[in-house]
Amino acid sequence: MEKIKVGVLGATGMVGQRFIQLLEGHPWFEVVEVAASERSAGRPYAEVMQGRWKVQGEIPPRVAQLMIKECTPNLDCRFCFSALDSSVAGPVEEEFAQAGYAVSSNSRNHRMDPDVPLLVPEVNAEHLGIIPQQRARWGSDGYIITNPNCAAIGLVMALAPLHKRFGVNKVIVTTLQALSGAGYPGVPSMDVIDNVVPFIGGEEPKVEAEPLKILGGLDGGKFISADLTISASCTRVHVLDGHLESVSVGLNHKASPDDLIETWEEFDPLSNQELPSAPSPPLIYRREDDRPQPRRDRDEGKGMACVVGRLRQCPVLDFKFFVLSHNTIRGAAGAAILNAEYLYKKNLL
Ligand SMILES: NC(=O)c1ccc[n+]([C@@H]2O[C@H](COP(=O)([O-])OP(=O)(O)OC[C@H]3O[C@@H](n4cnc5c(N)ncnc54)[C@H](OP(=O)(O)O)[C@@H]3O)[C@@H](O)[C@H]2O)c1
């Protein structure tokens, strides 16, 4: 099969380099364009990334010699992944969509737009039904799809099967978020070593709002928000990769702990789709008292699976548990690649 040419916007950042790493050897996609700010444009990727390549392994040689371009829609591909800083992602992604490119974005800018899918293929694939409406807005074949905030994704994956079977009505979540979630160089070492920072600017509203869109429906050309309330507290901790979250949930229907574990363990809606990045299973329940842990569990399913554990009765709501997800893979680049694979299977690329 001839591979689909793809570009990476924001290819020099933390998430951008994850795209380059994860797309190397991808059976369907080939990175032919890398783009970033005018600070990086006009220089080979390897030169700009000296001292900035932080993910495991070397820069793939074919990408290393690509010349970085500016983020203007004259790239030699029809599909782009976006890992752009949110200060610029909004208008740049719109420009690409208007010019007929499909864009799979990690940035927050368009996630809550009324005609942009906030896609988790295991959960709300039917939201892609909005794409014709979005195309009409741009007056082109282009469109933007987005993946959730890196702390919202683990929460949504754990909630989705519970919501479907028992109805979730209340959620209280406290996150312990990894340093790579702040980009590079991120939080100054003297602020975070021997410390926990109980504030991540703008994060809590995203964790409270995005799951409602994802867990909700699409009806008559409109997204209908799920009927539940989330209260989030977000903290930054001294961990490199992997967001751990402590979650309490209230349910509409009575359930036993075994019912919840069975529901998580049976959840595998993409198992027959043959998508290269889809983890099977996407949710793993660990029965040990002290799991999940970021260092030990974040690479499950090549960083695409979410790991749940420590399910207990909650004396305030109904149940409480922990969930862990890899923030730059399942919470960013890996999620956008899985979305693209799903689009390809549905003939939307
Ligand atoms: N890190 C995570 O875990 C995570 C998870 C989910 C979502 N996200 C989102 O993903 C996006 C990227 O995050 P990151 O952590 O990778 O950030 P980052 O390391 O700071 O990288 C930002 C990228 O944006 C480019 N850029 C900045 N200003 C630009 C401009 N004016 N024009 C064109 N390109 C510009 C940078 O290029 P230069 O190198 O040339 O400056 C770089 O490639 C953000 O929107 C973030 O919120 C991050």
mmCIF file of C-alpha atoms and ligand atoms in Angstrom:
data_model
loop_
_atom_site.group_PDB
_atom_site.id
_atom_site.type_symbol
_atom_site.label_atom_id
_atom_site.label_comp_id
_atom_site.label_asym_id
_atom_site.label_seq_id
_atom_site.Cartn_x
_atom_site.Cartn_y
_atom_site.Cartn_z
ATOM 1 C CA MET A 1 0.000 0.000 0.000
ATOM 2 C CA GLU A 2 1.216 3.500 -0.794
ATOM 3 C CA LYS A 3 1.483 5.396 2.475
ATOM 4 C CA ILE A 4 -0.509 8.557 3.147
ATOM 5 C CA LYS A 5 1.713 11.619 3.325
ATOM 6 C CA VAL A 6 1.317 13.540 6.572
ATOM 7 C CA GLY A 7 2.714 16.727 8.055
ATOM 8 C CA VAL A 8 3.372 17.596 11.707
ATOM 9 C CA LEU A 9 2.673 21.185 12.780
ATOM 10 C CA GLY A 10 4.622 22.070 15.932
ATOM 11 C CA ALA A 11 7.006 19.184 15.187
ATOM 12 C CA THR A 12 9.764 20.566 17.439
ATOM 13 C CA GLY A 13 7.832 20.537 20.736
ATOM 14 C CA MET A 14 7.305 17.783 23.332
ATOM 15 C CA VAL A 15 4.202 16.464 21.623
ATOM 16 C CA GLY A 16 5.597 17.126 18.135
ATOM 17 C CA GLN A 17 8.590 14.858 18.758
ATOM 18 C CA ARG A 18 6.264 12.150 20.091
ATOM 19 C CA PHE A 19 4.477 12.309 16.732
ATOM 20 C CA ILE A 20 7.784 11.860 14.925
ATOM 21 C CA GLN A 21 8.732 8.944 17.199
ATOM 22 C CA LEU A 22 5.343 7.177 17.013
ATOM 23 C CA LEU A 23 4.857 7.676 13.271
ATOM 24 C CA GLU A 24 8.233 6.149 12.389
ATOM 25 C CA GLY A 25 7.469 2.850 10.662
ATOM 26 C CA HIS A 26 3.714 3.442 10.794
ATOM 27 C CA PRO A 27 2.053 1.043 8.329
ATOM 28 C CA TRP A 28 -0.291 3.673 6.818
ATOM 29 C CA PHE A 29 1.251 7.138 7.378
ATOM 30 C CA GLU A 30 4.575 8.706 6.426
ATOM 31 C CA VAL A 31 5.842 12.047 7.736
ATOM 32 C CA VAL A 32 6.882 14.136 4.742
ATOM 33 C CA GLU A 33 6.592 17.637 6.237
ATOM 34 C CA VAL A 34 7.621 19.150 9.591
ATOM 35 C CA ALA A 35 6.584 22.693 10.476
ATOM 36 C CA ALA A 36 7.124 24.985 13.462
ATOM 37 C CA SER A 37 7.632 28.680 14.236
ATOM 38 C CA GLU A 38 9.736 31.043 12.158
ATOM 39 C CA ARG A 39 12.482 30.548 14.797
ATOM 40 C CA SER A 40 12.944 26.972 13.559
ATOM 41 C CA ALA A 41 11.858 27.252 9.909
ATOM 42 C CA GLY A 42 14.465 26.975 7.148
ATOM 43 C CA ARG A 43 16.754 24.651 9.147
ATOM 44 C CA PRO A 44 17.023 20.828 9.107
ATOM 45 C CA TYR A 45 14.982 19.071 11.819
ATOM 46 C CA ALA A 46 18.089 17.394 13.317
ATOM 47 C CA GLU A 47 19.871 20.743 13.718
ATOM 48 C CA VAL A 48 16.931 22.419 15.480
ATOM 49 C CA MET A 49 16.367 19.385 17.710
ATOM 50 C CA GLN A 50 19.932 19.249 19.034
ATOM 51 C CA GLY A 51 19.478 19.142 22.827
ATOM 52 C CA ARG A 52 15.683 19.256 22.431
ATOM 53 C CA TRP A 53 14.975 15.632 21.417
ATOM 54 C CA LYS A 54 13.824 14.166 24.735
ATOM 55 C CA VAL A 55 11.987 10.967 23.787
ATOM 56 C CA GLN A 56 13.682 7.560 23.688
ATOM 57 C CA GLY A 57 15.683 6.543 20.644
ATOM 58 C CA GLU A 58 17.289 8.651 17.941
ATOM 59 C CA ILE A 59 15.535 10.990 15.523
ATOM 60 C CA PRO A 60 14.486 8.838 12.544
ATOM 61 C CA PRO A 61 17.134 9.550 9.857
ATOM 62 C CA ARG A 62 14.566 10.317 7.133
ATOM 63 C CA VAL A 63 12.888 12.964 9.300
ATOM 64 C CA ALA A 64 16.210 14.283 10.665
ATOM 65 C CA GLN A 65 17.108 15.695 7.264
ATOM 66 C CA LEU A 66 13.693 17.260 6.509
ATOM 67 C CA MET A 67 13.780 21.040 6.291
ATOM 68 C CA ILE A 68 11.422 22.654 8.808
ATOM 69 C CA LYS A 69 8.774 24.833 7.178
ATOM 70 C CA GLU A 70 6.559 27.601 8.512
ATOM 71 C CA CYS A 71 2.982 26.663 9.427
ATOM 72 C CA THR A 72 1.344 27.878 6.232
ATOM 73 C CA PRO A 73 -0.983 25.674 4.178
ATOM 74 C CA ASN A 74 1.349 24.946 1.286
ATOM 75 C CA LEU A 75 2.668 21.623 2.566
ATOM 76 C CA ASP A 76 2.978 18.565 0.331
ATOM 77 C CA CYS A 77 0.280 16.519 2.101
ATOM 78 C CA ARG A 78 -3.492 16.706 2.663
ATOM 79 C CA PHE A 79 -3.437 15.603 6.288
ATOM 80 C CA CYS A 80 -1.657 17.208 9.266
ATOM 81 C CA PHE A 81 -1.207 16.455 12.915
ATOM 82 C CA SER A 82 -1.064 19.568 15.054
ATOM 83 C CA ALA A 83 1.042 19.888 18.197
ATOM 84 C CA LEU A 84 1.098 23.666 18.067
ATOM 85 C CA ASP A 85 1.316 25.883 21.085
ATOM 86 C CA SER A 86 -2.216 26.980 21.960
ATOM 87 C CA SER A 87 -1.251 30.652 21.512
ATOM 88 C CA VAL A 88 -1.132 30.027 17.746
ATOM 89 C CA ALA A 89 -2.989 26.755 17.099
ATOM 90 C CA GLY A 90 -6.445 28.328 16.716
ATOM 91 C CA PRO A 91 -5.986 30.461 13.592
ATOM 92 C CA VAL A 92 -3.301 28.215 12.034
ATOM 93 C CA GLU A 93 -5.528 25.116 12.175
ATOM 94 C CA GLU A 94 -8.455 27.110 10.749
ATOM 95 C CA GLU A 95 -6.295 28.286 7.863
ATOM 96 C CA PHE A 96 -5.335 24.679 7.075
ATOM 97 C CA ALA A 97 -8.958 23.456 7.258
ATOM 98 C CA GLN A 98 -10.084 26.272 4.987
ATOM 99 C CA ALA A 99 -7.364 25.329 2.511
ATOM 100 C CA GLY A 100 -8.745 21.759 2.391
ATOM 101 C CA TYR A 101 -6.437 19.958 4.853
ATOM 102 C CA ALA A 102 -7.746 17.527 7.458
ATOM 103 C CA VAL A 103 -6.144 18.411 10.805
ATOM 104 C CA SER A 104 -5.940 16.130 13.849
ATOM 105 C CA SER A 105 -5.131 18.513 16.688
ATOM 106 C CA ASN A 106 -3.896 18.180 20.260
ATOM 107 C CA SER A 107 -4.448 21.795 21.155
ATOM 108 C CA ARG A 108 -7.328 23.026 23.250
ATOM 109 C CA ASN A 109 -8.406 25.829 20.893
ATOM 110 C CA HIS A 110 -11.118 24.051 18.879
ATOM 111 C CA ARG A 111 -12.040 21.191 21.235
ATOM 112 C CA MET A 112 -15.309 22.726 22.376
ATOM 113 C CA ASP A 113 -16.366 24.229 19.001
ATOM 114 C CA PRO A 114 -19.966 23.265 18.154
ATOM 115 C CA ASP A 115 -18.988 21.531 14.890
ATOM 116 C CA VAL A 116 -15.597 20.025 15.858
ATOM 117 C CA PRO A 117 -15.483 16.417 17.112
ATOM 118 C CA LEU A 118 -13.608 15.911 20.380
ATOM 119 C CA LEU A 119 -12.903 12.343 19.441
ATOM 120 C CA VAL A 120 -12.112 9.235 21.461
ATOM 121 C CA PRO A 121 -12.846 6.449 18.954
ATOM 122 C CA GLU A 122 -13.657 3.910 21.689
ATOM 123 C CA VAL A 123 -16.292 6.260 23.111
ATOM 124 C CA ASN A 124 -17.893 8.729 20.687
ATOM 125 C CA ALA A 125 -17.091 7.751 17.090
ATOM 126 C CA GLU A 126 -20.623 8.851 16.103
ATOM 127 C CA HIS A 127 -19.523 12.487 16.710
ATOM 128 C CA LEU A 128 -17.740 12.332 13.331
ATOM 129 C CA GLY A 129 -21.223 12.782 11.858
ATOM 130 C CA ILE A 130 -20.726 16.532 12.379
ATOM 131 C CA ILE A 131 -17.911 16.764 9.811
ATOM 132 C CA PRO A 132 -20.120 17.646 6.787
ATOM 133 C CA GLN A 133 -21.404 20.640 8.774
ATOM 134 C CA GLN A 134 -17.873 21.777 9.535
ATOM 135 C CA ARG A 135 -16.788 21.345 5.929
ATOM 136 C CA ALA A 136 -19.693 23.559 4.895
ATOM 137 C CA ARG A 137 -18.429 26.247 7.306
ATOM 138 C CA TRP A 138 -14.931 26.213 5.765
ATOM 139 C CA GLY A 139 -16.281 25.897 2.227
ATOM 140 C CA SER A 140 -13.714 23.148 1.589
ATOM 141 C CA ASP A 141 -13.101 19.422 2.101
ATOM 142 C CA GLY A 142 -10.919 20.268 5.091
ATOM 143 C CA TYR A 143 -11.851 19.831 8.727
ATOM 144 C CA ILE A 144 -10.421 19.793 12.245
ATOM 145 C CA ILE A 145 -10.798 16.981 14.750
ATOM 146 C CA THR A 146 -9.351 17.151 18.238
ATOM 147 C CA ASN A 147 -8.342 14.807 21.025
ATOM 148 C CA PRO A 148 -8.935 15.529 24.709
ATOM 149 C CA ASN A 149 -6.769 17.256 27.257
ATOM 150 C CA CYS A 150 -4.134 14.900 28.665
ATOM 151 C CA ALA A 151 -5.827 14.727 32.082
ATOM 152 C CA ALA A 152 -9.351 14.403 30.637
ATOM 153 C CA ILE A 153 -8.554 11.294 28.569
ATOM 154 C CA GLY A 154 -7.789 8.873 31.433
ATOM 155 C CA LEU A 155 -10.867 10.066 33.269
ATOM 156 C CA VAL A 156 -13.099 9.669 30.196
ATOM 157 C CA MET A 157 -11.784 6.198 29.410
ATOM 158 C CA ALA A 158 -12.529 5.019 32.949
ATOM 159 C CA LEU A 159 -15.936 6.727 33.062
ATOM 160 C CA ALA A 160 -17.234 5.811 29.585
ATOM 161 C CA PRO A 161 -18.146 2.146 30.205
ATOM 162 C CA LEU A 162 -19.470 2.963 33.695
ATOM 163 C CA HIS A 163 -21.606 5.779 32.313
ATOM 164 C CA LYS A 164 -23.066 3.554 29.624
ATOM 165 C CA ARG A 165 -23.987 0.745 32.029
ATOM 166 C CA PHE A 166 -24.787 2.471 35.342
ATOM 167 C CA GLY A 167 -25.140 6.191 34.544
ATOM 168 C CA VAL A 168 -22.510 8.396 36.209
ATOM 169 C CA ASN A 169 -24.023 11.500 37.847
ATOM 170 C CA LYS A 170 -21.171 13.007 39.921
ATOM 171 C CA VAL A 171 -17.389 12.904 39.710
ATOM 172 C CA ILE A 172 -14.713 14.311 41.996
ATOM 173 C CA VAL A 173 -11.214 13.995 40.548
ATOM 174 C CA THR A 174 -7.776 15.033 41.811
ATOM 175 C CA THR A 175 -4.970 14.739 39.269
ATOM 176 C CA LEU A 176 -1.234 14.160 39.848
ATOM 177 C CA GLN A 177 0.140 15.318 36.519
ATOM 178 C CA ALA A 178 3.560 14.619 35.038
ATOM 179 C CA LEU A 179 6.134 17.254 34.096
ATOM 180 C CA SER A 180 6.128 16.475 30.361
ATOM 181 C CA GLY A 181 2.553 17.767 30.298
ATOM 182 C CA ALA A 182 3.937 21.288 30.593
ATOM 183 C CA GLY A 183 6.022 21.045 27.402
ATOM 184 C CA TYR A 184 9.797 21.620 27.394
ATOM 185 C CA PRO A 185 11.511 22.975 29.490
ATOM 186 C CA GLY A 186 8.289 23.174 31.495
ATOM 187 C CA VAL A 187 8.198 23.732 35.256
ATOM 188 C CA PRO A 188 11.504 25.111 36.650
ATOM 189 C CA SER A 189 13.348 22.364 38.587
ATOM 190 C CA MET A 190 13.533 24.519 41.735
ATOM 191 C CA ASP A 191 9.734 24.786 41.791
ATOM 192 C CA VAL A 192 9.058 21.076 41.489
ATOM 193 C CA ILE A 193 11.870 18.996 43.043
ATOM 194 C CA ASP A 194 10.808 17.972 46.567
ATOM 195 C CA ASN A 195 7.434 19.536 45.862
ATOM 196 C CA VAL A 196 3.874 19.323 44.515
ATOM 197 C CA VAL A 197 2.375 22.364 42.801
ATOM 198 C CA PRO A 198 -1.390 22.535 43.438
ATOM 199 C CA PHE A 199 -2.149 24.622 40.342
ATOM 200 C CA ILE A 200 -2.025 24.106 36.556
ATOM 201 C CA GLY A 201 -3.294 27.180 34.749
ATOM 202 C CA GLY A 202 -6.528 26.571 32.823
ATOM 203 C CA GLU A 203 -6.524 22.808 33.460
ATOM 204 C CA GLU A 204 -9.444 22.297 35.831
ATOM 205 C CA PRO A 205 -12.116 23.844 33.553
ATOM 206 C CA LYS A 206 -10.940 21.535 30.722
ATOM 207 C CA VAL A 207 -11.140 18.415 32.896
ATOM 208 C CA GLU A 208 -14.606 19.469 34.045
ATOM 209 C CA ALA A 209 -15.984 20.339 30.582
ATOM 210 C CA GLU A 210 -14.408 18.030 27.975
ATOM 211 C CA PRO A 211 -15.739 14.705 29.356
ATOM 212 C CA LEU A 212 -19.295 16.074 29.161
ATOM 213 C CA LYS A 213 -18.932 16.682 25.426
ATOM 214 C CA ILE A 214 -17.257 13.305 24.833
ATOM 215 C CA LEU A 215 -19.739 11.291 26.894
ATOM 216 C CA GLY A 216 -22.682 13.179 25.406
ATOM 217 C CA GLY A 217 -24.492 12.542 22.127
ATOM 218 C CA LEU A 218 -24.908 14.108 18.691
ATOM 219 C CA ASP A 219 -28.515 14.843 17.840
ATOM 220 C CA GLY A 220 -29.963 16.948 15.022
ATOM 221 C CA GLY A 221 -26.545 18.394 14.149
ATOM 222 C CA LYS A 222 -25.827 19.443 17.756
ATOM 223 C CA PHE A 223 -23.656 17.964 20.491
ATOM 224 C CA ILE A 224 -25.729 17.202 23.580
ATOM 225 C CA SER A 225 -23.780 17.399 26.823
ATOM 226 C CA ALA A 226 -23.809 14.363 29.153
ATOM 227 C CA ASP A 227 -25.900 14.878 32.271
ATOM 228 C CA LEU A 228 -23.233 14.698 34.983
ATOM 229 C CA THR A 229 -21.156 17.085 37.088
ATOM 230 C CA ILE A 230 -17.383 16.954 37.518
ATOM 231 C CA SER A 231 -15.278 18.726 40.143
ATOM 232 C CA ALA A 232 -11.549 18.691 39.327
ATOM 233 C CA SER A 233 -8.414 19.666 41.282
ATOM 234 C CA CYS A 234 -5.196 19.516 39.269
ATOM 235 C CA THR A 235 -1.656 19.238 40.641
ATOM 236 C CA ARG A 236 1.799 18.993 39.063
ATOM 237 C CA VAL A 237 4.062 16.326 40.563
ATOM 238 C CA HIS A 238 7.685 15.278 40.193
ATOM 239 C CA VAL A 239 7.052 12.511 37.616
ATOM 240 C CA LEU A 240 8.341 12.586 34.035
ATOM 241 C CA ASP A 241 5.451 10.930 32.134
ATOM 242 C CA GLY A 242 2.058 9.578 33.206
ATOM 243 C CA HIS A 243 -0.881 11.361 34.800
ATOM 244 C CA LEU A 244 -2.350 9.572 37.833
ATOM 245 C CA GLU A 245 -5.870 10.547 38.940
ATOM 246 C CA SER A 246 -7.839 9.837 42.097
ATOM 247 C CA VAL A 247 -11.522 9.603 41.138
ATOM 248 C CA SER A 248 -14.787 9.303 43.115
ATOM 249 C CA VAL A 249 -18.016 8.630 41.235
ATOM 250 C CA GLY A 250 -21.731 8.679 41.979
ATOM 251 C CA LEU A 251 -23.867 6.258 39.933
ATOM 252 C CA ASN A 252 -27.559 6.323 38.961
ATOM 253 C CA HIS A 253 -27.945 2.547 39.268
ATOM 254 C CA LYS A 254 -26.766 0.248 42.026
ATOM 255 C CA ALA A 255 -23.651 -1.797 41.270
ATOM 256 C CA SER A 256 -21.150 -3.973 43.104
ATOM 257 C CA PRO A 257 -17.360 -3.547 42.867
ATOM 258 C CA ASP A 258 -17.245 -6.731 40.775
ATOM 259 C CA ASP A 259 -19.789 -5.201 38.353
ATOM 260 C CA LEU A 260 -17.510 -2.197 37.819
ATOM 261 C CA ILE A 261 -14.378 -4.300 37.298
ATOM 262 C CA GLU A 262 -16.226 -6.593 34.872
ATOM 263 C CA THR A 263 -17.503 -3.531 32.966
ATOM 264 C CA TRP A 264 -13.975 -2.123 32.619
ATOM 265 C CA GLU A 265 -12.502 -5.466 31.628
ATOM 266 C CA GLU A 266 -15.134 -6.124 28.956
ATOM 267 C CA PHE A 267 -14.662 -2.694 27.378
ATOM 268 C CA ASP A 268 -12.938 -3.134 23.996
ATOM 269 C CA PRO A 269 -15.081 -1.451 21.326
ATOM 270 C CA LEU A 270 -12.314 -1.227 18.688
ATOM 271 C CA SER A 271 -11.233 -4.858 18.940
ATOM 272 C CA ASN A 272 -12.472 -5.740 15.422
ATOM 273 C CA GLN A 273 -11.283 -2.565 13.653
ATOM 274 C CA GLU A 274 -7.615 -3.503 13.154
ATOM 275 C CA LEU A 275 -6.269 -0.050 13.920
ATOM 276 C CA PRO A 276 -2.470 -0.157 14.404
ATOM 277 C CA SER A 277 -2.469 2.138 17.467
ATOM 278 C CA ALA A 278 -5.589 0.806 19.199
ATOM 279 C CA PRO A 279 -4.608 -0.942 22.428
ATOM 280 C CA SER A 280 -6.436 -4.166 23.154
ATOM 281 C CA PRO A 281 -7.701 -3.961 25.796
ATOM 282 C CA PRO A 282 -7.817 -0.157 26.185
ATOM 283 C CA LEU A 283 -8.528 -0.440 29.943
ATOM 284 C CA ILE A 284 -6.545 -2.646 32.276
ATOM 285 C CA TYR A 285 -7.677 -3.250 35.861
ATOM 286 C CA ARG A 286 -4.812 -3.992 38.312
ATOM 287 C CA ARG A 287 -5.801 -5.894 41.431
ATOM 288 C CA GLU A 288 -2.688 -5.142 43.539
ATOM 289 C CA ASP A 289 -3.075 -2.716 46.462
ATOM 290 C CA ASP A 290 -0.411 -0.331 45.165
ATOM 291 C CA ARG A 291 -1.156 0.034 41.418
ATOM 292 C CA PRO A 292 -1.379 1.825 39.037
ATOM 293 C CA GLN A 293 1.947 3.654 39.337
ATOM 294 C CA PRO A 294 3.266 6.065 36.680
ATOM 295 C CA ARG A 295 6.741 4.537 36.305
ATOM 296 C CA ARG A 296 5.540 0.927 36.209
ATOM 297 C CA ASP A 297 2.263 1.175 34.303
ATOM 298 C CA ARG A 298 2.394 4.141 31.905
ATOM 299 C CA ASP A 299 3.735 2.091 28.961
ATOM 300 C CA GLU A 300 0.897 -0.464 28.961
ATOM 301 C CA GLY A 301 -0.430 -0.946 25.421
ATOM 302 C CA LYS A 302 2.604 1.037 24.137
ATOM 303 C CA GLY A 303 1.372 3.995 26.202
ATOM 304 C CA MET A 304 -2.149 3.807 24.719
ATOM 305 C CA ALA A 305 -3.907 1.767 27.419
ATOM 306 C CA CYS A 306 -5.294 3.330 30.611
ATOM 307 C CA VAL A 307 -4.687 1.492 33.852
ATOM 308 C CA VAL A 308 -7.300 1.470 36.621
ATOM 309 C CA GLY A 309 -6.867 0.176 40.163
ATOM 310 C CA ARG A 310 -7.724 0.461 43.858
ATOM 311 C CA LEU A 311 -11.491 0.339 43.408
ATOM 312 C CA ARG A 312 -13.147 0.948 46.797
ATOM 313 C CA GLN A 313 -16.529 1.982 48.162
ATOM 314 C CA CYS A 314 -16.656 5.761 48.657
ATOM 315 C CA PRO A 315 -18.432 6.991 51.801
ATOM 316 C CA VAL A 316 -19.335 10.295 50.068
ATOM 317 C CA LEU A 317 -20.206 9.211 46.499
ATOM 318 C CA ASP A 318 -20.517 5.519 45.489
ATOM 319 C CA PHE A 319 -17.050 4.320 44.439
ATOM 320 C CA LYS A 320 -13.487 5.601 44.261
ATOM 321 C CA PHE A 321 -10.492 4.408 42.227
ATOM 322 C CA PHE A 322 -7.253 5.518 40.546
ATOM 323 C CA VAL A 323 -6.653 5.755 36.811
ATOM 324 C CA LEU A 324 -3.335 6.316 34.993
ATOM 325 C CA SER A 325 -2.693 7.368 31.391
ATOM 326 C CA HIS A 326 0.466 8.277 29.479
ATOM 327 C CA ASN A 327 0.055 12.003 28.904
ATOM 328 C CA THR A 328 2.151 12.521 25.766
ATOM 329 C CA ILE A 329 1.026 9.238 24.133
ATOM 330 C CA ARG A 330 -2.624 8.428 25.018
ATOM 331 C CA GLY A 331 -3.061 12.029 26.191
ATOM 332 C CA ALA A 332 -1.607 13.639 23.057
ATOM 333 C CA ALA A 333 0.265 12.284 20.004
ATOM 334 C CA GLY A 334 -0.879 8.643 20.271
ATOM 335 C CA ALA A 335 -4.502 9.737 20.610
ATOM 336 C CA ALA A 336 -4.287 11.956 17.516
ATOM 337 C CA ILE A 337 -2.717 9.094 15.536
ATOM 338 C CA LEU A 338 -5.448 6.668 16.651
ATOM 339 C CA ASN A 339 -8.031 9.264 15.585
ATOM 340 C CA ALA A 340 -6.368 9.514 12.174
ATOM 341 C CA GLU A 341 -6.381 5.729 11.800
ATOM 342 C CA TYR A 342 -10.099 5.702 12.580
ATOM 343 C CA LEU A 343 -10.724 8.470 10.014
ATOM 344 C CA TYR A 344 -8.806 6.469 7.432
ATOM 345 C CA LYS A 345 -10.904 3.336 8.121
ATOM 346 C CA LYS A 346 -14.062 5.429 7.699
ATOM 347 C CA ASN A 347 -12.825 6.891 4.381
ATOM 348 C CA LEU A 348 -12.554 10.382 5.829
ATOM 349 C CA LEU A 349 -8.883 10.940 4.913
HETATM 350 N N1 LIG B 1 2.641 18.016 26.662
HETATM 351 C C1 LIG B 1 1.496 17.326 26.823
HETATM 352 O O1 LIG B 1 1.426 16.318 27.568
HETATM 353 C C2 LIG B 1 0.272 17.728 26.076
HETATM 354 C C3 LIG B 1 -0.826 16.897 26.138
HETATM 355 C C4 LIG B 1 -1.986 17.226 25.433
HETATM 356 C C5 LIG B 1 -2.025 18.365 24.686
HETATM 357 N N2 LIG B 1 -0.960 19.202 24.634
HETATM 358 C C6 LIG B 1 -1.077 20.389 23.793
HETATM 359 O O2 LIG B 1 -0.281 20.169 22.623
HETATM 360 C C7 LIG B 1 0.300 21.393 22.173
HETATM 361 C C8 LIG B 1 1.811 21.260 22.164
HETATM 362 O O3 LIG B 1 2.276 21.040 23.487
HETATM 363 P P1 LIG B 1 3.821 20.801 23.804
HETATM 364 O O4 LIG B 1 3.862 20.371 25.222
HETATM 365 O O5 LIG B 1 4.426 19.939 22.757
HETATM 366 O O6 LIG B 1 4.412 22.307 23.637
HETATM 367 P P2 LIG B 1 5.890 22.802 23.289
HETATM 368 O O7 LIG B 1 6.891 21.749 23.663
HETATM 369 O O8 LIG B 1 6.022 24.139 23.892
HETATM 370 O O9 LIG B 1 5.887 22.927 21.650
HETATM 371 C C9 LIG B 1 5.137 23.929 20.995
HETATM 372 C C10 LIG B 1 5.307 23.829 19.484
HETATM 373 O O10 LIG B 1 4.592 24.945 18.894
HETATM 374 C C11 LIG B 1 5.482 25.647 18.002
HETATM 375 N N3 LIG B 1 5.189 27.084 17.977
HETATM 376 C C12 LIG B 1 5.250 27.962 19.007
HETATM 377 N N4 LIG B 1 4.941 29.209 18.564
HETATM 378 C C13 LIG B 1 4.672 29.115 17.245
HETATM 379 C C14 LIG B 1 4.313 30.044 16.223
HETATM 380 N N5 LIG B 1 4.158 31.343 16.481
HETATM 381 N N6 LIG B 1 4.106 29.594 14.971
HETATM 382 C C15 LIG B 1 4.258 28.262 14.678
HETATM 383 N N7 LIG B 1 4.627 27.331 15.601
HETATM 384 C C16 LIG B 1 4.829 27.751 16.864
HETATM 385 C C17 LIG B 1 6.874 25.411 18.567
HETATM 386 O O11 LIG B 1 7.838 25.639 17.537
HETATM 387 P P3 LIG B 1 9.304 26.253 17.874
HETATM 388 O O12 LIG B 1 10.118 25.121 18.409
HETATM 389 O O13 LIG B 1 9.770 26.729 16.539
HETATM 390 O O14 LIG B 1 9.113 27.363 18.873
HETATM 391 C C18 LIG B 1 6.758 23.940 18.988
HETATM 392 O O15 LIG B 1 6.929 23.113 17.859
HETATM 393 C C19 LIG B 1 -0.196 22.481 23.146
HETATM 394 O O16 LIG B 1 -1.312 23.109 22.582
HETATM 395 C C20 LIG B 1 -0.542 21.689 24.397
HETATM 396 O O17 LIG B 1 -1.513 22.346 25.171
HETATM 397 C C21 LIG B 1 0.199 18.909 25.302
#
